[in-house]
JSON list of C-alpha atoms in Angstrom, two decimals:
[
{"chain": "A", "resi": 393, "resn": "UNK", "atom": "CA", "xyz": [0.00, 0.00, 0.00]},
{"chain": "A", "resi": 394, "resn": "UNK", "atom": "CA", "xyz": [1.09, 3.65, -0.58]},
{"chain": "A", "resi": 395, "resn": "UNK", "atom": "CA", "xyz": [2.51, 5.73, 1.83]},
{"chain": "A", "resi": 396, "resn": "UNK", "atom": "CA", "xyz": [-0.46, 7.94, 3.60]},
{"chain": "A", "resi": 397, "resn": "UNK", "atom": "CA", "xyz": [-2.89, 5.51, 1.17]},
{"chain": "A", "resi": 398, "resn": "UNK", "atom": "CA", "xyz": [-3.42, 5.18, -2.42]},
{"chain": "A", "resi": 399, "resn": "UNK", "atom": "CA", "xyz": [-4.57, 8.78, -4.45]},
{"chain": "A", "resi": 400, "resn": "UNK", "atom": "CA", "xyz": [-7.48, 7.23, -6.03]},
{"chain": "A", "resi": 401, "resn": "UNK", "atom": "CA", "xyz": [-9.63, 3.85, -6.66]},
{"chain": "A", "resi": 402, "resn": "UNK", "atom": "CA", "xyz": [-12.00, 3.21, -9.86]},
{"chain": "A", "resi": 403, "resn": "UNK", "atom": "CA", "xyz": [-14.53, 1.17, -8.87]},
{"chain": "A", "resi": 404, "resn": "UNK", "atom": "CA", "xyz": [-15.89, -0.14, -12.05]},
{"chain": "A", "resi": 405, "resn": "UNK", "atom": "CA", "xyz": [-18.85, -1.90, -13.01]},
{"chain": "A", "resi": 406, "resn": "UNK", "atom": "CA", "xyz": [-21.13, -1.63, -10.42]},
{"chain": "A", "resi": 407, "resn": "UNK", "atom": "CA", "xyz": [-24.23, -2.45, -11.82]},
{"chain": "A", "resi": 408, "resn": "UNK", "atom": "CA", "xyz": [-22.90, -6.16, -12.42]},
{"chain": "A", "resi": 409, "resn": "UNK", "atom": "CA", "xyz": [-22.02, -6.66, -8.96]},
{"chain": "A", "resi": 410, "resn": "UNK", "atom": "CA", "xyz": [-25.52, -5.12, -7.90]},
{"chain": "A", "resi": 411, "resn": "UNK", "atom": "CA", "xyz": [-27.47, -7.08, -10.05]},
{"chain": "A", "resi": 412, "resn": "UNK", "atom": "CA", "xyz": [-25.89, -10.24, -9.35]},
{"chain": "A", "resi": 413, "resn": "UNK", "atom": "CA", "xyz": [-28.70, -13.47, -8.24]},
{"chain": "A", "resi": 414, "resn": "UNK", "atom": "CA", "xyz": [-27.05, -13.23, -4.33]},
{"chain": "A", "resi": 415, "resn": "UNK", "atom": "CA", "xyz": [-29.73, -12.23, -1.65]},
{"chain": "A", "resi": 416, "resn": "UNK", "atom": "CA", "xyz": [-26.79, -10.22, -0.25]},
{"chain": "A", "resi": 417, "resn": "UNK", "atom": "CA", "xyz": [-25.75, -8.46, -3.82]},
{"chain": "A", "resi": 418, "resn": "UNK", "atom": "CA", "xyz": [-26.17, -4.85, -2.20]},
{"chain": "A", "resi": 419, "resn": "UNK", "atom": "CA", "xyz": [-24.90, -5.59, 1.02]},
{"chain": "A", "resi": 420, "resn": "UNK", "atom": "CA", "xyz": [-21.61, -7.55, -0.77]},
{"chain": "A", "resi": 421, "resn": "UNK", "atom": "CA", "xyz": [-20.89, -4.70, -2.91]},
{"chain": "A", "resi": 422, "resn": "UNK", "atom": "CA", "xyz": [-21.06, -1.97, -0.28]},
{"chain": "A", "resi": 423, "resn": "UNK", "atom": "CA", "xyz": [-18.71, -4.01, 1.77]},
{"chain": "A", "resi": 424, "resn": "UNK", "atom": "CA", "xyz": [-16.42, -4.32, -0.84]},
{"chain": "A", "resi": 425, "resn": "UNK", "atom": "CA", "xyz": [-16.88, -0.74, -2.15]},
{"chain": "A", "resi": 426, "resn": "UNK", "atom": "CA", "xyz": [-15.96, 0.78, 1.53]},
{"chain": "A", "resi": 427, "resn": "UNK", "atom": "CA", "xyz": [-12.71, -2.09, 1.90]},
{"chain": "A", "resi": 428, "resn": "UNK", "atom": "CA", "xyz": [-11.04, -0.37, -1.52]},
{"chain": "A", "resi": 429, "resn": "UNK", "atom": "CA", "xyz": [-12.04, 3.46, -0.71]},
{"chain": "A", "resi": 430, "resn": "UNK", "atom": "CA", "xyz": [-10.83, 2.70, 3.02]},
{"chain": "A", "resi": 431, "resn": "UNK", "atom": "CA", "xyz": [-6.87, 2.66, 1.27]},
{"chain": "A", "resi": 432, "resn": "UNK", "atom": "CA", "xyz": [-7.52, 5.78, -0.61]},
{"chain": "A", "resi": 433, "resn": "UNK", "atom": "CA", "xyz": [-5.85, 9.03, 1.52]},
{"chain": "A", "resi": 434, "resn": "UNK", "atom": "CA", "xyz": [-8.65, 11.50, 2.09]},
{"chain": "A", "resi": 435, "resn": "UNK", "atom": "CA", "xyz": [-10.18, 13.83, 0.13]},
{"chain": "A", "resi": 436, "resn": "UNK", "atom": "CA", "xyz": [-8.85, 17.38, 2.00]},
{"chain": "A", "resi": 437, "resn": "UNK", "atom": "CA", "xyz": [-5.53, 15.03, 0.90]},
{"chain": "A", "resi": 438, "resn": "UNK", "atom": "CA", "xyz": [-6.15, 14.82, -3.02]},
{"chain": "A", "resi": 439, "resn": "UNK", "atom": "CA", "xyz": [-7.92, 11.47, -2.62]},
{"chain": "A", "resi": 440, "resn": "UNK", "atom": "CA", "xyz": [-10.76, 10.29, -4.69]},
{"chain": "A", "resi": 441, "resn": "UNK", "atom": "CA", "xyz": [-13.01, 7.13, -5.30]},
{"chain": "A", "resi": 442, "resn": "UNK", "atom": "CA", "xyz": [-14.63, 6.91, -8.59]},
{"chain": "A", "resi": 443, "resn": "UNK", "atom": "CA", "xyz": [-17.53, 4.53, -8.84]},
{"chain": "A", "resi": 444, "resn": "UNK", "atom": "CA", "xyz": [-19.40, 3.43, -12.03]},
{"chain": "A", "resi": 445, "resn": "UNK", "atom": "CA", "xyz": [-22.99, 2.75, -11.21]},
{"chain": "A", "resi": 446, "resn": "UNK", "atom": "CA", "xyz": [-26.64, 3.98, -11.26]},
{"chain": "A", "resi": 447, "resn": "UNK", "atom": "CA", "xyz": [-27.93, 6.13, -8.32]},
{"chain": "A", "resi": 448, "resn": "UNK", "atom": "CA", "xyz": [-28.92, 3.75, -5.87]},
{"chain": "A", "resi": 449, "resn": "UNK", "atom": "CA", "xyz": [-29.16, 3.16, -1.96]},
{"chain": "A", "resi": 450, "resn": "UNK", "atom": "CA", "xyz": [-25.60, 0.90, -2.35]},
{"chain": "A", "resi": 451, "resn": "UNK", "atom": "CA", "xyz": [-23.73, 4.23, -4.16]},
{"chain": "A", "resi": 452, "resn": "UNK", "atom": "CA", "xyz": [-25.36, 6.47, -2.01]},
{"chain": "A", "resi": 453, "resn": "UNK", "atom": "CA", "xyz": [-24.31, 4.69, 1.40]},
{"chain": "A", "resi": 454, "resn": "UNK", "atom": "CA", "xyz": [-20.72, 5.26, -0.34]},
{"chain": "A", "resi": 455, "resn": "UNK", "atom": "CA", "xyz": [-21.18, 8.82, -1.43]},
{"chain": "A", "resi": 456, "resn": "UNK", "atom": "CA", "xyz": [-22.50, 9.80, 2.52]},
{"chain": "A", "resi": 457, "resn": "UNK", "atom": "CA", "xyz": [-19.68, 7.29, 3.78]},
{"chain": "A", "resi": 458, "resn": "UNK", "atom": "CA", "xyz": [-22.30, 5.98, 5.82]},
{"chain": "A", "resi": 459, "resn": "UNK", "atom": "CA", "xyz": [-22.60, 1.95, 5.13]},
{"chain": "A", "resi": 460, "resn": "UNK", "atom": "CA", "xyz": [-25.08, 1.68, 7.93]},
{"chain": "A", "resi": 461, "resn": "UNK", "atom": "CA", "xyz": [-27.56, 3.95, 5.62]},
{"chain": "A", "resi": 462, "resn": "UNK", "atom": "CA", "xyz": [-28.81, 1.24, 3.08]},
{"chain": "A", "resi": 463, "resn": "UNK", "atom": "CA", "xyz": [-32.76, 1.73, 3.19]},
{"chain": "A", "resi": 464, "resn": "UNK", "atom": "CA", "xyz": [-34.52, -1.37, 4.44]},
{"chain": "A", "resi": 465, "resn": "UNK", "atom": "CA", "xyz": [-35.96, -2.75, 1.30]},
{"chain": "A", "resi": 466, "resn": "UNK", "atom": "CA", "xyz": [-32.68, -3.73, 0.26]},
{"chain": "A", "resi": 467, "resn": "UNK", "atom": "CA", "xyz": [-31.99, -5.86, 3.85]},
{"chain": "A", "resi": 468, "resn": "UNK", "atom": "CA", "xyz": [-32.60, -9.44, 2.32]},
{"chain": "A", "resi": 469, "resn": "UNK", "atom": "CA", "xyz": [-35.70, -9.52, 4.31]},
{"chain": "A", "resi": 470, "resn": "UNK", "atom": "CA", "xyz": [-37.04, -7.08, 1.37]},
{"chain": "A", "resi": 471, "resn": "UNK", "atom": "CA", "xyz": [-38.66, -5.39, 4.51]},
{"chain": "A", "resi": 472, "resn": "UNK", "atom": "CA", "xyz": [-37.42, -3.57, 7.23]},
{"chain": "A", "resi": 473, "resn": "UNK", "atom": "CA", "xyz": [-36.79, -5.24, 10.76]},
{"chain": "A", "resi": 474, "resn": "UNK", "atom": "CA", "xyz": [-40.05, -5.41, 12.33]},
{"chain": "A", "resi": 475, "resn": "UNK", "atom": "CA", "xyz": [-41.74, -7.04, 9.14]},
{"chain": "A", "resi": 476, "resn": "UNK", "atom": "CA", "xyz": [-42.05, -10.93, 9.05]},
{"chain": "A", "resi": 477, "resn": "UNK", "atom": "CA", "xyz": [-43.82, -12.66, 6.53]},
{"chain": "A", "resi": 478, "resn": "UNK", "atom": "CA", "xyz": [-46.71, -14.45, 6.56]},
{"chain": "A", "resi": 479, "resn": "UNK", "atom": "CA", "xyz": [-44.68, -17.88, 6.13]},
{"chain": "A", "resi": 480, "resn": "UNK", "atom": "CA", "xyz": [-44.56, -18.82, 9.79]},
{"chain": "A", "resi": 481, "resn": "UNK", "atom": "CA", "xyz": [-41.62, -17.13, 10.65]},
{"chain": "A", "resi": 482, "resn": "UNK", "atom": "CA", "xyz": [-41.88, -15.73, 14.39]},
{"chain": "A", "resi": 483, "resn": "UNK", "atom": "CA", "xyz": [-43.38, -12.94, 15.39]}
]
């Protein structure tokens, strides 16, 4: 790794790692989005983190740097916490 971390990261083709057939697709790629933009040096330092990929909750939990910001429907639930669905799962 560079001194004081790398000056930039291209993260490229995000759309194909969204749309991949995982349950855990969003949750995958924002994991490995925030590992590889973790190594770049700050911004206030010349860093930057390019990613290729449509505006959605995944790019803009990177953008805010906030990983812990991905809306609900994309939990693999499809629903947020306190929904269970009608399948017999516990209440």
């Amino acid at each position: 790794m560079a001194a004081g971390g790398y000056a930039a990261a291209l993260l490229l083709d995000g759309n194909s790692l969204l749309r991949r057939e995982n349950l855990r697709a969003g949750e995958d790629t924002v994991r490995r989005w925030f590992n590889a933009a973790a190594l770049v040096r700050p911004a206030n330092e010349g860093g930057l983190v390019v990613v290729t990929a449509d505006d959605t909750a995944a790019t803009g939990a990177l953008l805010r740097w906030d990983p812990l910001d991905m809306p609900p429907e994309n939990w693999h639930c499809g629903r947020n916490s306190s929904y269970r669905p009608p399948c017999g799962s516990p209440q």
